Short mmCIF file of C-alpha atoms in Angstrom, two decimals:
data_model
loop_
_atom_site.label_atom_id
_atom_site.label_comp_id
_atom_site.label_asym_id
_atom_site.label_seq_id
_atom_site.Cartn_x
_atom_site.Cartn_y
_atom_site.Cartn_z
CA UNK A 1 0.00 0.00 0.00
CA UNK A 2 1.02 3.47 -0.84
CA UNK A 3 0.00 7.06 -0.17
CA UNK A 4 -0.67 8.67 -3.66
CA UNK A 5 -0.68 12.59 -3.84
CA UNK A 6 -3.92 13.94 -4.46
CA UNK A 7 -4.58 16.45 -7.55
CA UNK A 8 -5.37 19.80 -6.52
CA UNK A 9 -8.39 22.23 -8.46
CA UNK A 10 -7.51 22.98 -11.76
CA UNK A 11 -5.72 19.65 -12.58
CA UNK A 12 -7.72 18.21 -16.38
CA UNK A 13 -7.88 14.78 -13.85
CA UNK A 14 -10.59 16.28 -11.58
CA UNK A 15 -12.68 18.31 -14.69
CA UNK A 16 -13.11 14.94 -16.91
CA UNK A 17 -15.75 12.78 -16.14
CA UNK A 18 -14.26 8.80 -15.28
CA UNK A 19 -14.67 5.72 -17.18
CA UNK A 20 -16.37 2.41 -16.05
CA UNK A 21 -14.51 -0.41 -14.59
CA UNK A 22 -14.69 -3.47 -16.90
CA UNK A 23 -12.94 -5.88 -14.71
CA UNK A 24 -12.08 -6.08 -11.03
CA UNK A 25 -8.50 -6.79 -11.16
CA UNK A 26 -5.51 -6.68 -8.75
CA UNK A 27 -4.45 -3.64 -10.01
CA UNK A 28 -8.02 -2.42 -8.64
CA UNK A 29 -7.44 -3.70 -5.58
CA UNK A 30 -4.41 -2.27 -4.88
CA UNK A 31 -5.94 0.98 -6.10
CA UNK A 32 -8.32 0.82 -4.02
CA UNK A 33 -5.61 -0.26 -0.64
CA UNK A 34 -3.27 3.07 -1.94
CA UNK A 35 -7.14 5.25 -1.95
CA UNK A 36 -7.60 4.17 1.70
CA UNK A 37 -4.20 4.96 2.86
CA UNK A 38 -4.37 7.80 1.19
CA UNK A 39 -7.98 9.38 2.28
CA UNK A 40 -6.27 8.03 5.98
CA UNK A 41 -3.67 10.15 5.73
CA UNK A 42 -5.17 12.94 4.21
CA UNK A 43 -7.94 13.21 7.23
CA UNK A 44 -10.71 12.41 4.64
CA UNK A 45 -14.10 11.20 4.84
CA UNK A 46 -14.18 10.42 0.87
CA UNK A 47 -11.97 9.70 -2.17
CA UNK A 48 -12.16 9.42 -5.56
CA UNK A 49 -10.07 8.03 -8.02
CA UNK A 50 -9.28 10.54 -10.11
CA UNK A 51 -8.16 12.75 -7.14
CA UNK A 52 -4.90 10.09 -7.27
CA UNK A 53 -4.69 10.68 -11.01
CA UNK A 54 -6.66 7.65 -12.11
CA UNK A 55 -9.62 7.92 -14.32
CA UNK A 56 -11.47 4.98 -12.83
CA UNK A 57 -15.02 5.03 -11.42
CA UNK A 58 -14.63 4.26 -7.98
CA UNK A 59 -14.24 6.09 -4.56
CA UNK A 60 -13.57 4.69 -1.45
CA UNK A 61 -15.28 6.55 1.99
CA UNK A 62 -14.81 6.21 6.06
CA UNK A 63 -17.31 8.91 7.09
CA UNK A 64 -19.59 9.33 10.06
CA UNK A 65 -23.42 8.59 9.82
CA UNK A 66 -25.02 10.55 12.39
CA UNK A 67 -28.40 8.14 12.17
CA UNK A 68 -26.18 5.17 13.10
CA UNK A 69 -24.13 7.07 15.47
CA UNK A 70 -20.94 5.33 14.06
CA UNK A 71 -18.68 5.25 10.71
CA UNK A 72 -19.18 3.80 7.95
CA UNK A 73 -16.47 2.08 5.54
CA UNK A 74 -16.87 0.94 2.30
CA UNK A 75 -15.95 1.09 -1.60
CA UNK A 76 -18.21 1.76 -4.60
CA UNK A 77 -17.00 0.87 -8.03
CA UNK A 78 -19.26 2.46 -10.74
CA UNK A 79 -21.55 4.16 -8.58
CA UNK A 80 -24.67 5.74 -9.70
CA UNK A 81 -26.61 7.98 -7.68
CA UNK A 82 -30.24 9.33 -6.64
CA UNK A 83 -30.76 11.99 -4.09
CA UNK A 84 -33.32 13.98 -2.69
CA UNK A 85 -34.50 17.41 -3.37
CA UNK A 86 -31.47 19.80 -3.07
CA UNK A 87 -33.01 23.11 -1.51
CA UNK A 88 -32.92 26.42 -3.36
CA UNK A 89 -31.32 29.68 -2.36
CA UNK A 90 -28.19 30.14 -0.14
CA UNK A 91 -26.49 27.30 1.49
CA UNK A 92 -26.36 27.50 5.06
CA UNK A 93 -23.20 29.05 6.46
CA UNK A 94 -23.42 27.39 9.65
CA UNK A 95 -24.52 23.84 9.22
CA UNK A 96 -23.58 23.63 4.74
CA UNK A 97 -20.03 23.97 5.03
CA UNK A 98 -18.46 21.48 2.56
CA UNK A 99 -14.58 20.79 2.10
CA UNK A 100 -12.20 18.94 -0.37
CA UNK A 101 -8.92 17.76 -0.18
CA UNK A 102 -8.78 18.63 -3.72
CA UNK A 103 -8.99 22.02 -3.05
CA UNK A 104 -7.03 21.59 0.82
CA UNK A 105 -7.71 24.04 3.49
CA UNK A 106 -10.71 25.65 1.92
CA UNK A 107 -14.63 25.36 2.76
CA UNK A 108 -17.84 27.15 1.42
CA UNK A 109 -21.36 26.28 2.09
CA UNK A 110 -22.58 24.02 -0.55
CA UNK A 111 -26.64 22.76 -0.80
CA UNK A 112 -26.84 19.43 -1.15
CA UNK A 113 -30.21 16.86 -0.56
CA UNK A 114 -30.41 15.80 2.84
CA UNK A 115 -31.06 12.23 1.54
CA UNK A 116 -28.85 10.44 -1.35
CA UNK A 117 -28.37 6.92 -2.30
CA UNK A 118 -25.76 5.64 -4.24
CA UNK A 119 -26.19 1.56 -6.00
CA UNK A 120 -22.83 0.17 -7.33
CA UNK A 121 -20.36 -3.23 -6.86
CA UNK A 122 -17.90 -4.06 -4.40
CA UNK A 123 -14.43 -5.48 -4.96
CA UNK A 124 -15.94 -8.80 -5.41
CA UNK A 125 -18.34 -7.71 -8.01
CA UNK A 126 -21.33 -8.05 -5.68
CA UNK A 127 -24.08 -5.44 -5.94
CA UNK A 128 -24.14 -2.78 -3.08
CA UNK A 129 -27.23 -0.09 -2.26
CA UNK A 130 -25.56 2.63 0.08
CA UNK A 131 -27.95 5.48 1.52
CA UNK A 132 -28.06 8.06 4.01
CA UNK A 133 -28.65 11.51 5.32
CA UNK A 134 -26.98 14.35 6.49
CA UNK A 135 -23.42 14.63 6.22
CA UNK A 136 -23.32 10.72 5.15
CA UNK A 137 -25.35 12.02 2.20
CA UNK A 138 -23.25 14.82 1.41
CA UNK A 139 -20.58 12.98 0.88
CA UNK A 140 -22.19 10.36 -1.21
CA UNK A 141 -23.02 13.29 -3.43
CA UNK A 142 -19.48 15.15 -3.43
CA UNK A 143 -17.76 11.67 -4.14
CA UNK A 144 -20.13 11.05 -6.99
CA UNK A 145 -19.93 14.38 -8.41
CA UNK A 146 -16.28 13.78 -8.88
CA UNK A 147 -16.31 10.93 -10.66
CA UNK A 148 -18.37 13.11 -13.38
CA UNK A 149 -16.15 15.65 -13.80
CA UNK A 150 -17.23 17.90 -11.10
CA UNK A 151 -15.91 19.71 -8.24
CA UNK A 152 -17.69 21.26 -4.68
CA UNK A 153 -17.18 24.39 -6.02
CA UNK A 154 -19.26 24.17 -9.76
CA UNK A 155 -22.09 23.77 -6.90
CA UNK A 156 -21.92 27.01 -5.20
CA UNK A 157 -24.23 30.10 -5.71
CA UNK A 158 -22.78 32.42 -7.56
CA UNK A 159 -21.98 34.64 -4.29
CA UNK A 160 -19.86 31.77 -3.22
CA UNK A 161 -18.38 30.98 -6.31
CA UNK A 162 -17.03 34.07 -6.84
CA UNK A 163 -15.71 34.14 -3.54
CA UNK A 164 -13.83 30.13 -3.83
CA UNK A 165 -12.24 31.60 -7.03
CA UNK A 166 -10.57 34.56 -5.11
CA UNK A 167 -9.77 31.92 -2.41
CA UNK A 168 -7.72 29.47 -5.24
CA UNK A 169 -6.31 32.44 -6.71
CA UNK A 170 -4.93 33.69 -3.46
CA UNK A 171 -3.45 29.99 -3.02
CA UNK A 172 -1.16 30.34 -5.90
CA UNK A 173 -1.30 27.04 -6.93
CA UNK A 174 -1.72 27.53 -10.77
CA UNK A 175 0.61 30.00 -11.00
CA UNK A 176 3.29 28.47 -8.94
CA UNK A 177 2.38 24.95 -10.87
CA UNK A 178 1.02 22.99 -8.01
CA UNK A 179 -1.20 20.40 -9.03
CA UNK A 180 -0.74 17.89 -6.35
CA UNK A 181 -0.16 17.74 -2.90
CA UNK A 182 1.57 14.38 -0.55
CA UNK A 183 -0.56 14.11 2.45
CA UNK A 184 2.33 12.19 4.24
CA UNK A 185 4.32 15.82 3.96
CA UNK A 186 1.71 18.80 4.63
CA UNK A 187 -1.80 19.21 6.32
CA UNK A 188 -3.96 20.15 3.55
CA UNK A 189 -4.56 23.66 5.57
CA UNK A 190 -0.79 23.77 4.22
CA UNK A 191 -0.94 23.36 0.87
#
């Protein structure tokens, strides 16, 4: 198992929607090993594959489901999701707050359904149904929306938007060429 560095916003890996898996193979499953190390180290609830550079449809997730009082752990290869109704307006400041390790250190209330579902295969090919609410659901909708291309950030009101852009450009990281960062090296407050 290895720690892979994870892209940062504005790397053409994290704007490209992923491709299918054909075939569970070892290769997958040590993908999948390095993507759990990897979210570990990185303090992550949620990974995707192409935040480690590979355009495969699968994330991997340890995040805390506040109706089960407990963490869940899992894998979902080719994923497909259905949520709830996503409320209109502004996000909540308070209780909306969404992060990424893709872009590390920064968060911005983001609406998202309080209810989401994702249906998918495991690493032995079996089918899986995940669902949740809250926070679990946010997360099965931020991990999803990455594997189609799509960041936190295309999600925010136009308010917030504005105001992530200023954040990244104040980061530097395009114009100093960062497009990755090694969790085993920095905090992603760091980066």
């Amino acid at each position: 198992m290895a720690v892979r560095p994870i892209t940062i916003v504005g790397h053409k890996a994290l704007h490209a929607p992923t491709k299918r898996v054909k075939e569970i193979t070892d290769d997958t499953r040590a993908l999948v090993e390095d993507m759990f190390e990897t979210m570990e180290a990185a303090n992550g609830v949620g990974l995707a594959a192409n935040q480690v550079g590979v355009k495969q449809r699968i994330f991997v997730f340890d995040c805390p489901d506040d109706e089960l009082g407990e963490n869940r752990r899992g894998v979902v290869i080719n994923p497909k999701l259905e949520k709830g109704r996503v409320p209109a307006g502004e996000a909540d400041e308070e209780n909306d707050n969404e992060g990424c390790l893709s872009v590390p250190g920064e968060h911005f209330p983001t609406a998202r359904a309080d209810w989401a579902k994702v249906t998918g295969t495991d690493l032995d090919g079996n089918e899986i149904v995940i669902e949740g609410h809250g926070f679990f659901a946010r997360m099965l909708q931020h991990e999803t929306d990455h594997l189609d291309g799509y960041l936190y950030l295309d999600r925010l009101t136009p308010t917030m938007r504005l105001e992530s852009r200023e954040a990244v450009k104040d980061r530097g990281w395009q114009y100093d060429g960062i497009t990755k960062w090694d969790p085993t090296e920095l905090k992603a407050e760091d980066v």
